[in-house]
CSV table of C-alpha atoms in Angstrom, one decimal:
chain,number,residue,atom,x,y,z
A,9,UNK,CA,115.1,140.1,82.7
A,10,UNK,CA,116.6,142.7,80.0
A,11,UNK,CA,119.9,142.4,81.8
A,12,UNK,CA,119.9,138.8,81.3
A,13,UNK,CA,120.6,136.1,84.0
A,14,UNK,CA,122.3,137.0,87.3
A,15,UNK,CA,125.1,134.4,87.1
A,16,UNK,CA,126.6,134.9,90.5
A,17,UNK,CA,123.1,134.3,91.9
A,18,UNK,CA,122.6,131.3,89.7
A,19,UNK,CA,125.8,129.6,91.0
A,20,UNK,CA,125.2,130.5,94.7
A,21,UNK,CA,121.6,129.4,94.6
A,22,UNK,CA,122.6,126.3,93.1
A,23,UNK,CA,124.4,125.5,96.3
A,24,UNK,CA,121.4,126.7,98.5
A,25,UNK,CA,119.0,124.4,96.4
A,26,UNK,CA,121.5,121.7,96.9
A,27,UNK,CA,121.4,122.0,100.5
A,28,UNK,CA,117.8,120.8,100.6
A,29,UNK,CA,118.8,117.6,99.1
A,30,UNK,CA,119.1,115.7,102.4
A,31,UNK,CA,115.7,116.7,103.4
A,32,UNK,CA,114.3,115.3,100.1
A,33,UNK,CA,116.2,112.2,100.4
A,34,UNK,CA,115.0,111.6,103.9
A,35,UNK,CA,111.4,111.9,102.9
A,36,UNK,CA,111.9,109.8,100.1
A,37,UNK,CA,113.6,107.1,101.9
A,38,UNK,CA,111.2,107.1,104.9
A,39,UNK,CA,108.1,107.1,102.6
A,40,UNK,CA,109.6,104.2,100.7
A,41,UNK,CA,110.5,102.1,103.9
A,42,UNK,CA,106.7,102.6,105.0
A,43,UNK,CA,105.3,102.1,101.3
A,44,UNK,CA,107.1,99.1,100.2
A,45,UNK,CA,106.1,96.4,102.8
A,46,UNK,CA,102.5,98.1,103.0
A,47,UNK,CA,102.2,98.1,99.2
A,48,UNK,CA,103.5,94.4,99.0
A,49,UNK,CA,101.1,93.3,101.6
A,50,UNK,CA,97.8,95.1,100.2
A,51,UNK,CA,99.1,93.8,96.7
A,52,UNK,CA,98.7,90.4,98.2
A,53,UNK,CA,95.2,90.9,99.7
A,54,UNK,CA,94.0,92.0,96.0
A,55,UNK,CA,95.6,88.9,94.4
A,56,UNK,CA,94.3,86.6,96.9
A,57,UNK,CA,90.9,88.5,96.9
A,58,UNK,CA,90.8,88.6,100.8
A,59,UNK,CA,87.4,90.2,101.7
A,60,UNK,CA,87.3,93.6,103.1
A,61,UNK,CA,90.9,94.1,102.7
A,62,UNK,CA,90.8,93.7,98.9
A,63,UNK,CA,87.9,96.3,98.8
A,64,UNK,CA,89.7,98.8,100.9
A,65,UNK,CA,92.7,98.4,98.6
A,66,UNK,CA,90.7,99.1,95.5
A,67,UNK,CA,89.0,102.1,97.3
A,68,UNK,CA,92.4,103.3,98.5
A,69,UNK,CA,94.1,103.2,95.2
A,70,UNK,CA,91.2,104.8,93.4
A,71,UNK,CA,91.1,107.6,95.9
A,72,UNK,CA,94.9,108.3,95.3
A,73,UNK,CA,94.6,107.9,91.7
A,74,UNK,CA,91.8,110.4,91.5
A,75,UNK,CA,93.0,113.2,93.7
A,76,UNK,CA,96.2,115.6,92.9
A,77,UNK,CA,99.0,115.2,95.5
A,78,UNK,CA,98.8,118.7,96.3
A,79,UNK,CA,95.1,118.2,97.5
A,80,UNK,CA,96.2,115.4,99.4
A,81,UNK,CA,99.0,117.5,101.1
A,82,UNK,CA,96.3,120.2,102.1
A,83,UNK,CA,94.0,117.6,103.4
A,84,UNK,CA,96.6,116.1,105.7
A,85,UNK,CA,98.2,119.4,106.7
A,86,UNK,CA,94.8,120.8,107.7
A,87,UNK,CA,93.1,117.8,109.2
A,88,UNK,CA,95.9,116.2,110.9
A,89,UNK,CA,96.7,119.1,113.5
A,90,UNK,CA,92.9,119.4,114.1
A,91,UNK,CA,92.6,115.8,115.1
A,92,UNK,CA,95.7,115.8,117.1
A,93,UNK,CA,94.6,119.0,118.8
A,94,UNK,CA,91.3,117.4,119.8
A,95,UNK,CA,93.2,114.3,121.1
A,96,UNK,CA,95.7,116.4,123.0
A,97,UNK,CA,92.9,118.3,124.8
A,98,UNK,CA,90.8,115.3,125.4
A,99,UNK,CA,93.8,113.7,127.4
A,100,UNK,CA,95.3,117.0,128.7
A,101,UNK,CA,98.6,116.5,126.7
A,102,UNK,CA,100.6,119.7,126.8
A,103,UNK,CA,101.8,119.7,123.3
A,104,UNK,CA,101.3,122.4,120.7
A,105,UNK,CA,100.4,120.7,117.4
A,106,UNK,CA,101.4,123.8,115.6
A,107,UNK,CA,105.1,123.3,116.6
A,108,UNK,CA,105.4,120.0,115.1
A,109,UNK,CA,108.0,119.8,112.3
A,110,UNK,CA,106.2,119.6,108.8
A,111,UNK,CA,108.6,116.9,107.9
A,112,UNK,CA,106.1,114.4,109.8
A,113,UNK,CA,103.3,115.5,107.5
A,114,UNK,CA,105.5,115.0,104.6
A,115,UNK,CA,106.3,111.5,105.9
A,116,UNK,CA,102.5,110.8,106.2
A,117,UNK,CA,101.4,112.4,102.8
A,118,UNK,CA,104.2,110.8,100.6
A,119,UNK,CA,104.0,107.4,102.2
A,120,UNK,CA,100.2,107.4,101.7
A,121,UNK,CA,100.4,108.3,98.2
A,122,UNK,CA,103.6,106.0,97.2
A,123,UNK,CA,101.8,103.0,99.0
A,124,UNK,CA,98.9,103.4,96.5
A,125,UNK,CA,101.2,103.3,93.5
A,126,UNK,CA,103.2,100.3,94.8
A,127,UNK,CA,100.0,98.3,95.4
A,128,UNK,CA,99.5,98.3,91.7
A,129,UNK,CA,103.1,97.6,91.0
A,130,UNK,CA,103.6,94.6,93.0
A,131,UNK,CA,100.1,93.3,92.1
A,132,UNK,CA,101.1,93.4,88.4
A,133,UNK,CA,104.5,91.9,89.3
A,134,UNK,CA,103.4,89.0,91.3
A,135,UNK,CA,100.8,88.2,88.7
A,136,UNK,CA,103.7,87.3,86.3
A,137,UNK,CA,105.1,84.6,88.5
A,138,UNK,CA,103.7,81.3,87.8
A,139,UNK,CA,101.5,79.8,90.4
A,140,UNK,CA,102.9,76.4,89.9
A,141,UNK,CA,106.3,77.6,91.2
A,142,UNK,CA,104.6,78.4,94.5
A,143,UNK,CA,103.0,75.0,94.7
A,144,UNK,CA,106.3,73.3,93.9
A,145,UNK,CA,108.1,75.2,96.7
A,146,UNK,CA,105.3,74.1,99.1
A,147,UNK,CA,105.4,70.5,97.8
A,148,UNK,CA,109.2,70.3,98.9
A,149,UNK,CA,108.3,71.5,102.4
A,150,UNK,CA,108.8,75.1,102.3
A,151,UNK,CA,106.4,77.3,104.1
A,152,UNK,CA,104.4,80.0,102.4
A,153,UNK,CA,107.0,82.8,103.9
A,154,UNK,CA,110.0,80.7,102.6
A,155,UNK,CA,108.5,80.2,99.3
A,156,UNK,CA,107.9,83.9,98.9
A,157,UNK,CA,111.2,85.0,100.2
A,158,UNK,CA,113.4,82.5,98.0
A,159,UNK,CA,111.3,82.2,95.0
A,160,UNK,CA,108.3,84.5,94.3
A,161,UNK,CA,109.7,87.8,95.5
A,162,UNK,CA,112.9,87.7,93.6
A,163,UNK,CA,111.4,86.7,90.3
A,164,UNK,CA,108.7,89.5,91.1
A,165,UNK,CA,111.2,92.0,91.8
A,166,UNK,CA,112.9,91.7,88.4
A,167,UNK,CA,109.5,92.8,86.9
A,168,UNK,CA,108.6,95.2,89.4
A,169,UNK,CA,111.9,97.1,89.6
A,170,UNK,CA,111.6,99.6,86.5
A,171,UNK,CA,108.4,100.6,88.0
A,172,UNK,CA,109.7,100.8,91.4
A,173,UNK,CA,112.3,103.2,89.9
A,174,UNK,CA,109.7,105.3,88.3
A,175,UNK,CA,107.7,105.4,91.4
A,176,UNK,CA,110.9,106.6,93.3
A,177,UNK,CA,111.8,109.4,90.9
A,178,UNK,CA,108.4,110.6,90.8
A,179,UNK,CA,108.2,110.5,94.7
A,180,UNK,CA,111.5,112.7,94.5
A,181,UNK,CA,109.9,115.1,92.2
A,182,UNK,CA,106.8,115.2,94.1
A,183,UNK,CA,108.8,116.3,97.4
A,184,UNK,CA,109.0,119.6,95.6
A,185,UNK,CA,105.3,120.2,96.7
A,186,UNK,CA,106.5,120.0,100.1
A,187,UNK,CA,107.0,123.8,100.1
A,188,UNK,CA,103.3,124.0,100.7
A,189,UNK,CA,103.9,122.5,104.3
A,190,UNK,CA,107.0,124.9,104.5
A,191,UNK,CA,109.2,122.0,104.3
A,192,UNK,CA,112.8,123.0,103.9
A,193,UNK,CA,113.6,121.0,100.6
A,194,UNK,CA,115.1,122.1,97.5
A,195,UNK,CA,112.2,124.2,96.0
A,196,UNK,CA,111.5,126.1,99.1
A,197,UNK,CA,115.3,127.1,99.7
A,198,UNK,CA,115.7,128.1,96.2
A,199,UNK,CA,112.5,130.3,96.1
A,200,UNK,CA,113.1,131.9,99.3
A,201,UNK,CA,116.6,132.9,98.1
A,202,UNK,CA,115.0,134.2,95.1
A,203,UNK,CA,112.5,136.4,96.9
A,204,UNK,CA,115.0,138.8,97.8
A,205,UNK,CA,115.9,140.1,94.4
A,206,UNK,CA,113.0,138.4,92.3
A,207,UNK,CA,115.7,136.1,90.6
A,208,UNK,CA,113.1,133.5,90.2
A,209,UNK,CA,114.2,132.3,86.7
A,210,UNK,CA,117.7,131.7,88.1
A,211,UNK,CA,116.2,129.8,90.9
A,212,UNK,CA,114.0,127.9,88.8
A,213,UNK,CA,117.1,126.7,86.7
A,214,UNK,CA,118.8,125.7,89.8
A,215,UNK,CA,115.9,123.6,91.0
A,216,UNK,CA,115.9,122.2,87.5
A,217,UNK,CA,119.4,121.2,87.6
A,218,UNK,CA,119.3,119.8,91.2
A,219,UNK,CA,116.5,117.7,90.5
A,220,UNK,CA,117.8,116.3,87.2
A,221,UNK,CA,121.0,115.3,88.7
A,222,UNK,CA,119.3,113.7,91.6
A,223,UNK,CA,116.9,111.8,89.6
A,224,UNK,CA,119.6,110.7,87.1
A,225,UNK,CA,121.7,109.3,90.2
A,226,UNK,CA,118.7,107.3,91.6
A,227,UNK,CA,118.0,105.8,88.1
A,228,UNK,CA,121.6,105.0,87.7
A,229,UNK,CA,121.5,103.2,90.9
A,230,UNK,CA,118.4,101.2,90.1
A,231,UNK,CA,119.9,100.2,86.7
A,232,UNK,CA,123.0,98.7,88.8
A,233,UNK,CA,120.6,96.9,91.0
A,234,UNK,CA,118.5,95.6,88.1
A,235,UNK,CA,121.7,94.0,86.4
A,236,UNK,CA,122.3,92.0,89.7
A,237,UNK,CA,118.8,90.8,89.6
A,238,UNK,CA,118.9,89.4,86.2
A,239,UNK,CA,120.1,86.1,87.2
A,240,UNK,CA,116.5,85.6,88.6
A,241,UNK,CA,115.1,86.7,85.3
A,242,UNK,CA,117.2,83.6,83.6
A,243,UNK,CA,115.8,81.3,86.2
A,244,UNK,CA,112.0,82.3,85.8
A,245,UNK,CA,112.4,82.2,82.1
């Protein structure tokens, strides 16, 4: 440290950390593709007070809220191979569970966590849409599905979008914990590069820069989409 930062390493490792972005984005996109529809459906079960499913959603959200994501990672990363191993042995399937790419565990953990967050996001957003609009749509012959697709969801999305943006950014940052599963994302790549010469400060600066650039771009993309959705806000006003 007394010799100051190693700028050559800082620049080189920035691009090494940058090479982890595709994995980070892949995990984020897959987790959102799973969590968005699941979160929406489970939010509907809460709003409509559907027995069993409503209670399940409440417990699910409470569990995710009450446990650090790193603990969820350890639980999934330790328990899934054990369960799969027993299943494979029982049915004589010749697959070594320890050869499974950790990205599959990342899909499970981050989808699981994000779904719980989105349940609450959609629940609060759907509650802002007047029930009279759904009844009016049904009175002119629209089915429930059509009423939700054409009227309720666009209006709820206007309200939900800032929170979905926050959930997405938090998800991107949470993928940095993927190093615990040996996931080759931004943090792990930079830390491995730092191990050789103990240049951890430079590596952490690179990780910081890559995440702030990535999250800023995502936020900008959401702002552009939010502008497009504003027409529904005027309709619902």
